[in-house]
Coordinates of C-alpha atoms and ligand atoms in Angstrom, one line a residue:
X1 CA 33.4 58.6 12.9
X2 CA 36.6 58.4 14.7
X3 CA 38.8 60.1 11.9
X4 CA 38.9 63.9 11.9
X5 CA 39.7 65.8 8.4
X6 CA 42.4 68.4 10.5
X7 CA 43.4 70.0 7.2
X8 CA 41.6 69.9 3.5
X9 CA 42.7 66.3 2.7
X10 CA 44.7 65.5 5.9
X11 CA 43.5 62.8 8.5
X12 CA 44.2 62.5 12.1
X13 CA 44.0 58.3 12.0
X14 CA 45.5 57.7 14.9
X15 CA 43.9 56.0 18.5
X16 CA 43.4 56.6 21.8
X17 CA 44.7 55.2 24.7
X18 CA 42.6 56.1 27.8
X19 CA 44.2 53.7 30.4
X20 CA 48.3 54.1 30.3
X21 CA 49.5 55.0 33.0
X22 CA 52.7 55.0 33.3
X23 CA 55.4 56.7 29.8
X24 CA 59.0 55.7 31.1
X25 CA 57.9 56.9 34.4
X26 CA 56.1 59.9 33.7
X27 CA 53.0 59.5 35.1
X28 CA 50.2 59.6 32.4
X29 CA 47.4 59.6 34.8
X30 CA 44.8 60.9 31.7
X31 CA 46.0 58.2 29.6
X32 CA 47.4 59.8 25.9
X33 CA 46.5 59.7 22.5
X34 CA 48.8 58.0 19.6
X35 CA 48.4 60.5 16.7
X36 CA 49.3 59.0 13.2
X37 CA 48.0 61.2 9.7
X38 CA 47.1 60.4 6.3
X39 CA 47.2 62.9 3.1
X40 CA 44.9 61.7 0.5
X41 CA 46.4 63.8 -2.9
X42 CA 47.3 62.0 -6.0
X43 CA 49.9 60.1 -4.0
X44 CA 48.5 58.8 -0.5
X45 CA 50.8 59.3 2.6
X46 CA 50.5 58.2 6.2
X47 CA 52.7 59.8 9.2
X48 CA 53.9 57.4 12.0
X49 CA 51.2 54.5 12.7
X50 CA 50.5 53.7 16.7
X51 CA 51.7 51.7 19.6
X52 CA 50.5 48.1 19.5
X53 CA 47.9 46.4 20.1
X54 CA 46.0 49.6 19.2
X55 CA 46.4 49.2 15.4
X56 CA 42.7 48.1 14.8
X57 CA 41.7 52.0 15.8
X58 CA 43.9 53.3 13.6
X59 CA 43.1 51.2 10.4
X60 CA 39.8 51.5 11.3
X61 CA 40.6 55.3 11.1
X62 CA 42.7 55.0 8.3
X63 CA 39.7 53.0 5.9
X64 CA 37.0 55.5 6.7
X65 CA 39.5 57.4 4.5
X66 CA 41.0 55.0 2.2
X67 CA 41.8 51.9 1.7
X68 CA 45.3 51.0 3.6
X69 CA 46.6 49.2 0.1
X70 CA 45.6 52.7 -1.3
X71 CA 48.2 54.0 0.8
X72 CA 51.8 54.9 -1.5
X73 CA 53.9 56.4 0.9
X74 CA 55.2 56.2 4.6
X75 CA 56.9 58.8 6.5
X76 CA 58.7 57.8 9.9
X77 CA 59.0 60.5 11.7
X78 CA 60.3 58.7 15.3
X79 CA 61.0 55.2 15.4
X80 CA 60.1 55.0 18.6
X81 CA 57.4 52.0 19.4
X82 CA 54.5 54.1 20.5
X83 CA 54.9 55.4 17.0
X84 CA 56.1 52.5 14.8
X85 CA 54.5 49.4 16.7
X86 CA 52.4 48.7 14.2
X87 CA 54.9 49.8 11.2
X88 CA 56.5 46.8 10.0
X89 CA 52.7 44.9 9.6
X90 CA 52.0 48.1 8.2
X91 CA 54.1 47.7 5.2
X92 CA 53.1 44.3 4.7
X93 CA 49.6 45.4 4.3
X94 CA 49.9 48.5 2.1
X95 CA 53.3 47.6 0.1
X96 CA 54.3 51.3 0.2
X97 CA 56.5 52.5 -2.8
X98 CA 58.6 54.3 0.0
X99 CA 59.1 54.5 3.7
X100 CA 60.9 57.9 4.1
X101 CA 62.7 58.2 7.5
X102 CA 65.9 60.8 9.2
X103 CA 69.9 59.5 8.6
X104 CA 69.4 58.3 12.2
X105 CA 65.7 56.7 11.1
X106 CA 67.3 54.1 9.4
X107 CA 69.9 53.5 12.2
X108 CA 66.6 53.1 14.4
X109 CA 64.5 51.4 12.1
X110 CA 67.4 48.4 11.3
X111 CA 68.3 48.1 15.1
X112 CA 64.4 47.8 16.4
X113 CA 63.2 46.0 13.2
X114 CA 65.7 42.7 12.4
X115 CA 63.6 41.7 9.2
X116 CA 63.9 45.3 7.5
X117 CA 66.2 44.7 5.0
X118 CA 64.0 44.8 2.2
X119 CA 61.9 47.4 3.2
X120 CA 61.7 50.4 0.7
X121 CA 63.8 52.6 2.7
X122 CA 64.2 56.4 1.1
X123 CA 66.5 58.5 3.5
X124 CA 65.9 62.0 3.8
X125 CA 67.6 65.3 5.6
X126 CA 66.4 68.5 6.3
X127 CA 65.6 70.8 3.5
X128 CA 64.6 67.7 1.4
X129 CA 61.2 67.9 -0.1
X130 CA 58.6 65.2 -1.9
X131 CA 55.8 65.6 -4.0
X132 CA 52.7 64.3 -3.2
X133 CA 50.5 66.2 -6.0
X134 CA 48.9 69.1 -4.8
X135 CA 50.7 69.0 -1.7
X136 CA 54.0 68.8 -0.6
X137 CA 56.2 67.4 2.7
X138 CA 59.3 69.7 3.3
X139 CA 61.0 67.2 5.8
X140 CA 63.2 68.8 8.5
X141 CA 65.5 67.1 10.9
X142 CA 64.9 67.3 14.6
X143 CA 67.7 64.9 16.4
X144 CA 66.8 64.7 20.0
X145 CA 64.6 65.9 20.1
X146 CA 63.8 63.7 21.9
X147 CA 66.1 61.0 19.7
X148 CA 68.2 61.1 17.1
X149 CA 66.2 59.9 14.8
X150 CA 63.3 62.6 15.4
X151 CA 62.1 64.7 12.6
X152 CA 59.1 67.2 11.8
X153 CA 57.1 67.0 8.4
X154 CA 56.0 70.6 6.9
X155 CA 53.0 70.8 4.6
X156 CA 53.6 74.8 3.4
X157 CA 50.6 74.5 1.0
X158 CA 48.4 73.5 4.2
X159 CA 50.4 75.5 6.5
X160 CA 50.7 72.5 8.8
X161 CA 53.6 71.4 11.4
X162 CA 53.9 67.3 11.7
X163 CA 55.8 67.8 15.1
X164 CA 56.8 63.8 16.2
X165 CA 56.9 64.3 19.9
X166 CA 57.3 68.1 19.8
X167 CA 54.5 69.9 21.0
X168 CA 52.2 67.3 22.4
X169 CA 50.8 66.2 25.6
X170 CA 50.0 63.1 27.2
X171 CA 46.0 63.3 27.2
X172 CA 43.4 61.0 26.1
X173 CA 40.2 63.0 24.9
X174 CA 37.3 62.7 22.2
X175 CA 38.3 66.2 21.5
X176 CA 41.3 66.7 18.3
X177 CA 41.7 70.7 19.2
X178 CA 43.8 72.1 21.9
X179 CA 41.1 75.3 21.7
X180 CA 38.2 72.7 22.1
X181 CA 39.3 72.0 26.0
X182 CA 40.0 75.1 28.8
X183 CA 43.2 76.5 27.7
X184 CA 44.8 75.9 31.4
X185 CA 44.1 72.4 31.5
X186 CA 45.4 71.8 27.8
X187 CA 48.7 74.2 28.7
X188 CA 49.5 72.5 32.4
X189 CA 49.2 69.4 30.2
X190 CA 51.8 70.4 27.7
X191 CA 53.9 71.6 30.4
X192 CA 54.2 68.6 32.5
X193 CA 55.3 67.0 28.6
X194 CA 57.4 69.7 28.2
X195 CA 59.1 69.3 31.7
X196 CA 59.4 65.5 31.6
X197 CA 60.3 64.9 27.9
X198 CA 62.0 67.9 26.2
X199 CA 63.2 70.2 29.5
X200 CA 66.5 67.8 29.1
X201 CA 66.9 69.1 25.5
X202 CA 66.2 72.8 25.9
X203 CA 69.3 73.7 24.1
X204 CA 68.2 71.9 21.0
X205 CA 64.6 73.4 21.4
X206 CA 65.6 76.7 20.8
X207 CA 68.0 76.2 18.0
X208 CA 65.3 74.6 16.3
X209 CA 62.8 77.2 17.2
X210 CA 65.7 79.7 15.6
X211 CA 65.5 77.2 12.3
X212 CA 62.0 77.3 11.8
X213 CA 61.7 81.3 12.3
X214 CA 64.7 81.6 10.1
X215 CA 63.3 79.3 7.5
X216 CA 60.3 81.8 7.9
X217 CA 57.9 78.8 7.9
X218 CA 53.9 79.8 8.3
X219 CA 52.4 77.7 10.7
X220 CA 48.5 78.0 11.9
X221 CA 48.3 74.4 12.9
X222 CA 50.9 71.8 14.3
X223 CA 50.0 68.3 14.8
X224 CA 51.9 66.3 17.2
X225 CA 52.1 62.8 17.8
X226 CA 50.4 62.7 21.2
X227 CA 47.4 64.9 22.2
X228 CA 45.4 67.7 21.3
X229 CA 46.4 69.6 17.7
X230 CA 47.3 72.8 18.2
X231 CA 44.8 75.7 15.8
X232 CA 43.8 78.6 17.3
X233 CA 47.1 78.8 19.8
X234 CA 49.8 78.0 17.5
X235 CA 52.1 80.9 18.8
X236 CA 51.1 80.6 22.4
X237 CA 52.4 76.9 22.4
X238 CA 55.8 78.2 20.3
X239 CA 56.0 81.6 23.1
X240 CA 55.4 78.5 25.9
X241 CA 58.3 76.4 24.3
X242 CA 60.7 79.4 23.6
X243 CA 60.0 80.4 27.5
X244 CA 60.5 76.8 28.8
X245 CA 63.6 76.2 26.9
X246 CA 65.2 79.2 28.0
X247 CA 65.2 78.3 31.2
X248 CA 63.3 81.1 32.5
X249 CA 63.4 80.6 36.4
X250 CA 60.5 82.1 38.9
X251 CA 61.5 84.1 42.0
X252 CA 60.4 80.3 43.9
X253 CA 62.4 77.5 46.1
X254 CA 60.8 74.0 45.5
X255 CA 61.0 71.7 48.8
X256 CA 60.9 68.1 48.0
X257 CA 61.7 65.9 51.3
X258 CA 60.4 62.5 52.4
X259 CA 60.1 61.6 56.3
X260 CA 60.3 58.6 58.5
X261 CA 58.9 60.0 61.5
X262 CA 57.3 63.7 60.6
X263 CA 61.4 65.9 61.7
X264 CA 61.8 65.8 58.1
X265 CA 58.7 67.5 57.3
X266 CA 58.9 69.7 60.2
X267 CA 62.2 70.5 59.3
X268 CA 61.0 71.2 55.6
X269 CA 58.1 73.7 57.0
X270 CA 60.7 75.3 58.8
X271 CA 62.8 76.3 55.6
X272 CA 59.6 77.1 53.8
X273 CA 58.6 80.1 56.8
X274 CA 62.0 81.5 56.8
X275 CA 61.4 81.6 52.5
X276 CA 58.3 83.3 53.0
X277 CA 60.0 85.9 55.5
X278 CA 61.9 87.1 52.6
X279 CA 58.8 87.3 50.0
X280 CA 59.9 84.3 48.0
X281 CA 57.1 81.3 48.0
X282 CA 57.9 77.8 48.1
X283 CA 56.0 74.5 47.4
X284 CA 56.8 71.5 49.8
X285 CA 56.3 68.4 47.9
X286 CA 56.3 65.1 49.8
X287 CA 57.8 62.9 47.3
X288 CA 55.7 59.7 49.1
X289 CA 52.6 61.2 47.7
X290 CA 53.7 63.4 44.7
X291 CA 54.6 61.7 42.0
X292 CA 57.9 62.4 40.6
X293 CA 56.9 63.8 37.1
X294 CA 54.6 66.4 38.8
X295 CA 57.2 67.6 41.3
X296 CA 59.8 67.9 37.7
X297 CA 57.0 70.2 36.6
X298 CA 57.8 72.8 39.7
X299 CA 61.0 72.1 39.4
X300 CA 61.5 73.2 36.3
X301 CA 60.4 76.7 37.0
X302 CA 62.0 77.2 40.0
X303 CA 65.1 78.8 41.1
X304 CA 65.7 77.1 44.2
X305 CA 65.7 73.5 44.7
X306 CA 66.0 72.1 48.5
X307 CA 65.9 68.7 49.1
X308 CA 65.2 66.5 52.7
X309 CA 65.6 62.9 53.8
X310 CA 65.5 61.4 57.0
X311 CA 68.6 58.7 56.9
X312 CA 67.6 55.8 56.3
X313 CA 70.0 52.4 56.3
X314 CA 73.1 55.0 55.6
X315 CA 71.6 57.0 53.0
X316 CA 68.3 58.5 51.6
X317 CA 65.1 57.3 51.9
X318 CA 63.8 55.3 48.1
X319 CA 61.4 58.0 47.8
X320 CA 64.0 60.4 47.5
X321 CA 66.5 58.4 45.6
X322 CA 63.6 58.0 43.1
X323 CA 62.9 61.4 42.8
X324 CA 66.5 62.5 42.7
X325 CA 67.9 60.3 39.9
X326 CA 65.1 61.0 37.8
X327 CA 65.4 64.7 38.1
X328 CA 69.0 64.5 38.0
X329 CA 68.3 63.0 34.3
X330 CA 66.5 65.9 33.0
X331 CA 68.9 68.1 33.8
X332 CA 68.2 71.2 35.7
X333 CA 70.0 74.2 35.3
X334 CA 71.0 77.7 36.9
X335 CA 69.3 76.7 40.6
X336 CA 70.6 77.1 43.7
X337 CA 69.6 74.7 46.7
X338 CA 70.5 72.8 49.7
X339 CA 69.6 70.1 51.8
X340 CA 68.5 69.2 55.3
X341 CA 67.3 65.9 57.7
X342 CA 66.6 64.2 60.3
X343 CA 68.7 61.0 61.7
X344 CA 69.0 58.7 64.4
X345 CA 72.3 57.5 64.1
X346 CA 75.0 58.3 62.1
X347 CA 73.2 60.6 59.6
X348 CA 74.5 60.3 56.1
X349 CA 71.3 61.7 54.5
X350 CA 72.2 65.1 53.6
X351 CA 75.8 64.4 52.6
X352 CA 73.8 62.0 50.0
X353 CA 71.4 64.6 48.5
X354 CA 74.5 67.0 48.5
X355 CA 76.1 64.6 45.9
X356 CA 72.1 65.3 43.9
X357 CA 72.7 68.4 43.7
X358 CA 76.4 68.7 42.6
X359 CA 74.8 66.2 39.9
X360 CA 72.0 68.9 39.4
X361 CA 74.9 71.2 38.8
X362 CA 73.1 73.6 41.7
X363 CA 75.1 76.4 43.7
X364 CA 74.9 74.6 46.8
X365 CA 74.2 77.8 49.6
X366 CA 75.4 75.5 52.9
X367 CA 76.5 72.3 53.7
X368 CA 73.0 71.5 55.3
X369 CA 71.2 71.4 58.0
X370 CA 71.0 67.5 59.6
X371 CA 69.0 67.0 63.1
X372 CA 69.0 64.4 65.3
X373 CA 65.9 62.6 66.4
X374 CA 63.5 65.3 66.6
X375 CA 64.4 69.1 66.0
X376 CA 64.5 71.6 69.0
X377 CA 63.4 75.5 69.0
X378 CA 67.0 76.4 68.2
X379 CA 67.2 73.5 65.2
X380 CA 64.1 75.4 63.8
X381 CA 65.7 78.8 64.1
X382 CA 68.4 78.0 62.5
X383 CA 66.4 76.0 59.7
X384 CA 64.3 79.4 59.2
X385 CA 67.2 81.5 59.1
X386 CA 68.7 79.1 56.3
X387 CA 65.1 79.4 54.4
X388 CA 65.6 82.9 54.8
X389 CA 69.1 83.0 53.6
X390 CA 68.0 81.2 50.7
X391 CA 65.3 83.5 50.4
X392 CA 67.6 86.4 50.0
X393 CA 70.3 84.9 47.3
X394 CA 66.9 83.6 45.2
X395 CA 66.2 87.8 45.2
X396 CA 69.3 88.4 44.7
X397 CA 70.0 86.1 41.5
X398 CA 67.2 88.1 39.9
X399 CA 68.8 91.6 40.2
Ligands
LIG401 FE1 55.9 59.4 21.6 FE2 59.3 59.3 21.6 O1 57.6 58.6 21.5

């Protein structure tokens, strides 16, 4: 049996999806799971459905429970496709009464779903509250994160958090229970999400995490729409998120660099010895071989951010540019950094990753270091002493 009774008389229904890959370009190299939930009370209520074409799992999931005609109500909590591919079949099939969605929802819902006009649309804000029976859905509003539309279900009887997007990971396992895996693997997991998805909406995170401590909501389990279910480590996942979004930075300098002919690297190692002179570590991330959600992970916690690029055709190598706009996206905030490379011509490269990190918003320590060809002793004295330089402001920053 596939379905899992999380709560009395709540269902996880949802499927698992062991071979994706690739989430906007985060890479989802465990695959990820498509979380959907059904209340069986006097009226029947299902959270989200799944990304197609895995709706067979979840109505097999959903009829170990119930029949899906049986089913009265819908709540969308995130119009987005890995959560509502399989929503407009879905209301052909079970005719709800209602399909309860966010202001924004129904924005979503009318601009992805051209035939919904007739769908028994109930819009609801925050604070709003339905009756299911015995239980209730509180329904609170959660715009961007991550989109407008997003918003978290609360069962108080049950104690349970319906997060959306909030809280989960992307990991594909038999398993329901964050506390049934190693707690490091299940946390680095929910970081990398964290980093990827919400890191760009910290600000929102922790006025929401103010809401819901201010609405003095009990919560011993939240259930988000990808991954494990959170039971046993409710308030270390909320500590996690409250730490995350407030960008709390680590005395550390991430190096991300790609080379043509190994001066870029060198150049990189350089920077990295005259860091570790000064007591602060760094971790050198080849962006040919790193894949550019891990490196956001260390980025994320890091105060310094250097980047390096051979010059290549009058600008960065792809590698680079890759990385760059992509991290450029999520925002980073508070870092300081600089930027350094090889070139055998005219050497544009570091005047190009200097425009990343204005982007970035970084204090930019130097106008960086560019090298021709192949660095000498003095080039690498002077890269160590810039490492080193950097090394001392990172200290400094935390006095
Ligand atoms: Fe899991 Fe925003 O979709």
């Amino acid at each position: 049996m596939a379905t899992e009774e999380i709560k009395n008389g709540v269902f996880w229904v949802g499927a698992l999806d062991w071979n994706v890959r690739d989430f906007h370009g985060y890479s989802t190299y465990k695959g990820t799971t498509y979380n959907a939930y059904l209340i069986k009370d006097e009226k029947n209520v299902l959270f989200d459905t799944v990304k197609g074409p895995f709706e067979h799992e979840m109505l097999h999931n959903i009829r170990e429970v119930m029949n899906p005609e049986d089913i009265d109500y819908i709540v969308v909590n995130h119009v987005e496709l890995d959560h509502s591919g399989y929503l407009a079949e879905m209301i052909k099939l079970c005719k709800p009464e209602k399909v309860f969605c966010s202001p924004m929802g129904a924005r979503a819902i009318a601009s992805h779903f051209h035939d919904s006009g007739d769908w028994p649309l109930e819009i609801v804000k925050s604070g709003d509250t339905l009756s299911l029976g015995s239980k209730t859905v509180h329904f609170l509003e959660t715009k961007m994160l991550h989109w407008p539309d997003s918003m978290f279900s609360y069962i108080p009887e049950e104690k349970l958090l319906i997060s959306s997007d909030a809280f989960g990971q992307h990991w594909a396992t038999t398993e329901r229970f964050a506390d049934e895996l190693p707690k490091g693997a299940v946390f680095a997991h929910a970081k990398k999400y964290y980093a990827n998805i919400l890191h760009l909406f910290s600000p929102n995170v922790t006025k929401l995490l103010k809401t819901v401590a201010d609405l003095g909501l009990e919560i011993d389990m939240i259930a988000p729409d990808h991954g494990l279910i959170w039971r046993s480590q409710t308030a270390d996942i909320l500590e996690c998120y409250k730490r995350w979004a407030s960008y709390d930075l680590k005395k550390r300098a991430v190096i991300i660099y790609d080379s043509m002919w190994h001066s870029t690297e060198k150049m990189a190692k350089a920077i990295s010895n005259g860091l570790r002179e000064e007591g602060v570590d760094a971790r050198i991330l080849n962006a040919k071989v790193t894949h550019r959600s891990d490196i956001m992970v260390d980025v994320m916690e890091a105060k310094g951010l250097i980047l390096g690029s051979s010059t290549l055709n009058n600008g960065i190598l792809p590698t680079m540019a890759d990385v760059c706009t992509y991290i450029t996206g999520l925002r980073p905030k508070k870092k300081i950094g600089a930027a350094f490379g090889s070139f055998g011509w005219s050497g544009e490269g570091v005047r190009h990753l200097n425009l990343f990190l204005e982007k970035m918003d970084c204090e930019i320590l130097h106008d960086g270091i560019k090298v021709k060809n192949v660095p000498t002793v003095d080039d690498f004295k002077l890269l160590t002493e810039l490492g080193a330089k950097i090394g001392r402001d990172i200290k400094k920053s935390f006095e």
